[in-house]
GROMACS .gro file of C-alpha atoms in nm:
model
  162
    1MET     CA    1  -3.392  -4.930  -5.732
    2LYS     CA    2  -3.640  -5.208  -5.853
    3ASP     CA    3  -3.708  -5.343  -5.500
    4LYS     CA    4  -3.752  -4.982  -5.369
    5MET     CA    5  -4.019  -4.921  -5.636
    6LYS     CA    6  -4.199  -5.237  -5.545
    7LEU     CA    7  -4.168  -5.132  -5.179
    8VAL     CA    8  -4.385  -4.837  -5.263
    9GLN     CA    9  -4.613  -4.987  -5.461
   10ILE     CA   10  -4.683  -5.208  -5.182
   11GLY     CA   11  -4.709  -4.922  -4.941
   12ALA     CA   12  -4.972  -4.739  -5.180
   13VAL     CA   13  -5.137  -5.063  -5.198
   14CYS     CA   14  -5.182  -5.112  -4.835
   15LEU     CA   15  -5.272  -4.701  -4.772
   16LEU     CA   16  -5.571  -4.740  -5.000
   17THR     CA   17  -5.684  -5.072  -4.879
   18ALA     CA   18  -5.687  -4.938  -4.533
   19SER     CA   19  -5.851  -4.607  -4.624
   20GLY     CA   20  -6.141  -4.818  -4.805
   21ALA     CA   21  -6.079  -4.604  -5.141
   22VAL     CA   22  -6.150  -4.788  -5.447
   23ALA     CA   23  -6.156  -4.680  -5.813
   24GLU     CA   24  -6.411  -4.773  -6.043
   25PRO     CA   25  -6.369  -4.845  -6.415
   26ASN     CA   26  -6.455  -4.485  -6.526
   27GLY     CA   27  -6.166  -4.364  -6.288
   28THR     CA   28  -6.354  -4.207  -6.027
   29ARG     CA   29  -6.247  -4.280  -5.670
   30ARG     CA   30  -6.450  -4.376  -5.378
   31GLN     CA   31  -6.417  -4.363  -5.000
   32CYS     CA   32  -6.625  -4.649  -4.844
   33ALA     CA   33  -6.698  -4.694  -4.474
   34PRO     CA   34  -6.925  -4.886  -4.284
   35ILE     CA   35  -7.245  -4.725  -4.150
   36GLY     CA   36  -7.462  -4.816  -3.872
   37GLY     CA   37  -7.770  -4.673  -3.648
   38SER     CA   38  -8.116  -4.664  -3.598
   39PHE     CA   39  -8.469  -4.560  -3.722
   40LEU     CA   40  -8.761  -4.449  -3.495
   41THR     CA   41  -9.089  -4.361  -3.677
   42ASN     CA   42  -9.439  -4.344  -3.664
   43LEU     CA   43  -9.697  -4.444  -3.921
   44ALA     CA   44  -9.960  -4.235  -4.082
   45VAL     CA   45  -9.820  -3.910  -4.013
   46VAL     CA   46  -9.812  -3.774  -4.372
   47ASP     CA   47 -10.076  -3.960  -4.484
   48ALA     CA   48 -10.220  -4.343  -4.417
   49ASN     CA   49  -9.941  -4.517  -4.610
   50THR     CA   50  -9.630  -4.297  -4.475
   51SER     CA   51  -9.422  -4.288  -4.168
   52LEU     CA   52  -9.217  -4.018  -4.046
   53GLY     CA   53  -8.955  -4.024  -3.826
   54THR     CA   54  -8.590  -3.984  -3.713
   55ALA     CA   55  -8.239  -4.147  -3.827
   56THR     CA   56  -7.949  -4.187  -3.533
   57GLY     CA   57  -7.591  -4.276  -3.618
   58ASP     CA   58  -7.410  -4.232  -3.923
   59LEU     CA   59  -7.701  -4.122  -4.131
   60GLU     CA   60  -7.843  -3.887  -3.857
   61GLY     CA   61  -8.145  -3.670  -3.956
   62ALA     CA   62  -8.487  -3.742  -4.081
   63VAL     CA   63  -8.666  -4.025  -4.246
   64ALA     CA   64  -8.975  -4.091  -4.425
   65ALA     CA   65  -9.109  -4.447  -4.571
   66THR     CA   66  -9.412  -4.468  -4.798
   67ILE     CA   67  -9.573  -4.824  -4.836
   68LEU     CA   68  -9.609  -4.861  -5.169
   69GLU     CA   69  -9.779  -5.264  -5.182
   70ILE     CA   70  -9.847  -5.528  -4.915
   71ALA     CA   71  -9.822  -5.871  -5.052
   72PRO     CA   72  -9.805  -6.245  -4.928
   73GLY     CA   73  -9.448  -6.367  -4.913
   74GLU     CA   74  -9.300  -6.702  -4.930
   75ASN     CA   75  -9.368  -6.949  -4.580
   76GLY     CA   76  -9.632  -6.708  -4.457
   77THR     CA   77  -9.434  -6.388  -4.464
   78THR     CA   78  -9.581  -6.030  -4.572
   79VAL     CA   79  -9.354  -5.833  -4.802
   80PHE     CA   80  -9.373  -5.443  -4.762
   81THR     CA   81  -9.242  -5.245  -5.070
   82VAL     CA   82  -9.156  -4.922  -4.966
   83GLN     CA   83  -9.011  -4.595  -5.094
   84HIS     CA   84  -8.776  -4.403  -4.860
   85HIS     CA   85  -8.659  -4.058  -4.820
   86PHE     CA   86  -8.387  -3.960  -4.589
   87VAL     CA   87  -8.261  -3.578  -4.507
   88THR     CA   88  -7.920  -3.602  -4.306
   89GLU     CA   89  -7.879  -3.330  -4.015
   90THR     CA   90  -7.664  -3.100  -4.256
   91GLY     CA   91  -7.933  -3.120  -4.503
   92ASP     CA   92  -7.799  -3.350  -4.764
   93ASN     CA   93  -8.068  -3.578  -4.953
   94ILE     CA   94  -8.008  -3.956  -4.955
   95ALA     CA   95  -8.145  -4.153  -5.252
   96VAL     CA   96  -8.235  -4.487  -5.226
   97ASP     CA   97  -8.428  -4.737  -5.455
   98LYS     CA   98  -8.735  -4.894  -5.326
   99ALA     CA   99  -8.684  -5.167  -5.098
  100GLN     CA  100  -8.888  -5.496  -4.989
  101ALA     CA  101  -8.916  -5.560  -4.631
  102THR     CA  102  -9.008  -5.930  -4.547
  103ALA     CA  103  -9.136  -5.960  -4.257
  104VAL     CA  104  -9.333  -6.232  -3.992
  105MET     CA  105  -9.638  -6.151  -3.790
  106VAL     CA  106  -9.537  -6.207  -3.441
  107ALA     CA  107  -9.883  -6.114  -3.307
  108PRO     CA  108 -10.213  -5.958  -3.444
  109GLY     CA  109 -10.083  -5.634  -3.614
  110LEU     CA  110  -9.704  -5.665  -3.478
  111PHE     CA  111  -9.419  -5.783  -3.772
  112ALA     CA  112  -9.094  -5.871  -3.715
  113ILE     CA  113  -8.877  -5.746  -3.992
  114VAL     CA  114  -8.641  -6.066  -4.085
  115SER     CA  115  -8.527  -5.904  -4.404
  116TYR     CA  116  -8.487  -5.534  -4.535
  117PRO     CA  117  -8.200  -5.477  -4.778
  118VAL     CA  118  -8.171  -5.096  -4.883
  119THR     CA  119  -7.970  -4.995  -5.153
  120ILE     CA  120  -7.828  -4.644  -5.201
  121VAL     CA  121  -7.802  -4.468  -5.530
  122GLY     CA  122  -7.714  -4.110  -5.476
  123GLY     CA  123  -7.815  -3.780  -5.310
  124THR     CA  124  -7.721  -3.458  -5.268
  125GLY     CA  125  -7.409  -3.249  -5.097
  126ARG     CA  126  -7.182  -3.496  -4.936
  127PHE     CA  127  -7.401  -3.790  -5.086
  128ALA     CA  128  -7.411  -3.681  -5.430
  129GLY     CA  129  -7.316  -4.010  -5.638
  130ALA     CA  130  -7.317  -4.225  -5.318
  131THR     CA  131  -7.328  -4.604  -5.339
  132GLY     CA  132  -7.383  -4.893  -5.109
  133GLY     CA  133  -7.645  -5.013  -4.896
  134PHE     CA  134  -7.770  -5.137  -4.563
  135ASP     CA  135  -7.963  -5.405  -4.386
  136ASN     CA  136  -8.229  -5.336  -4.134
  137ILE     CA  137  -8.416  -5.573  -3.866
  138GLY     CA  138  -8.691  -5.422  -3.670
  139GLU     CA  139  -9.062  -5.422  -3.564
  140VAL     CA  140  -9.377  -5.270  -3.717
  141ASP     CA  141  -9.630  -5.233  -3.492
  142LEU     CA  142  -9.953  -5.135  -3.659
  143ASN     CA  143 -10.179  -5.122  -3.336
  144THR     CA  144  -9.962  -4.829  -3.193
  145GLY     CA  145  -9.830  -4.716  -3.538
  146HIS     CA  146  -9.462  -4.735  -3.432
  147THR     CA  147  -9.141  -4.876  -3.597
  148VAL     CA  148  -8.818  -4.934  -3.489
  149PHE     CA  149  -8.515  -5.065  -3.696
  150ARG     CA  150  -8.151  -5.116  -3.670
  151TYR     CA  151  -7.946  -5.053  -3.983
  152ARG     CA  152  -7.583  -5.178  -4.066
  153GLY     CA  153  -7.399  -5.170  -4.393
  154GLN     CA  154  -7.175  -4.953  -4.601
  155VAL     CA  155  -7.186  -4.620  -4.806
  156CYS     CA  156  -6.949  -4.512  -5.065
  157LEU     CA  157  -6.886  -4.161  -5.148
  158LYS     CA  158  -6.656  -3.964  -5.410
  159ALA     CA  159  -6.340  -3.933  -5.269
  160PRO     CA  160  -6.194  -3.575  -5.239
  161GLU     CA  161  -5.976  -3.465  -5.495
  162LYS     CA  162  -5.613  -3.390  -5.439
   0.00000   0.00000   0.00000
């Protein structure tokens, strides 16, 4: 009986690990999954500091980003402080913290994004209470007003109650 109980416990741990389910200290269960895709935006669509465009992949829908500050960074980099707004194709909002994109100028007005972590802090609908984040690489072309980013990370959603 003891061995059978141990086998059931091991099986349960394996199942939870395989599904990506985690329990938080407050007892909330979360289902975590990898995410990835791309963002394509045009600068100065809403106003001079805000881009608007599309998200593909796991966060498919619309994305806007407002540049709040541009400052010099270490080793000749430029740091863009940005606030994003996401609406998925199903109408859910994804809330994120302000992010800092570290860029290197590769030609006049053309920046390569070398570090750009974004933290997910909630949302609506499916993303209510979501956590996680993603990293971006990409390019910002101030000459044409175009941006392109590739994102990869993880999102943790509240697991369905049983």
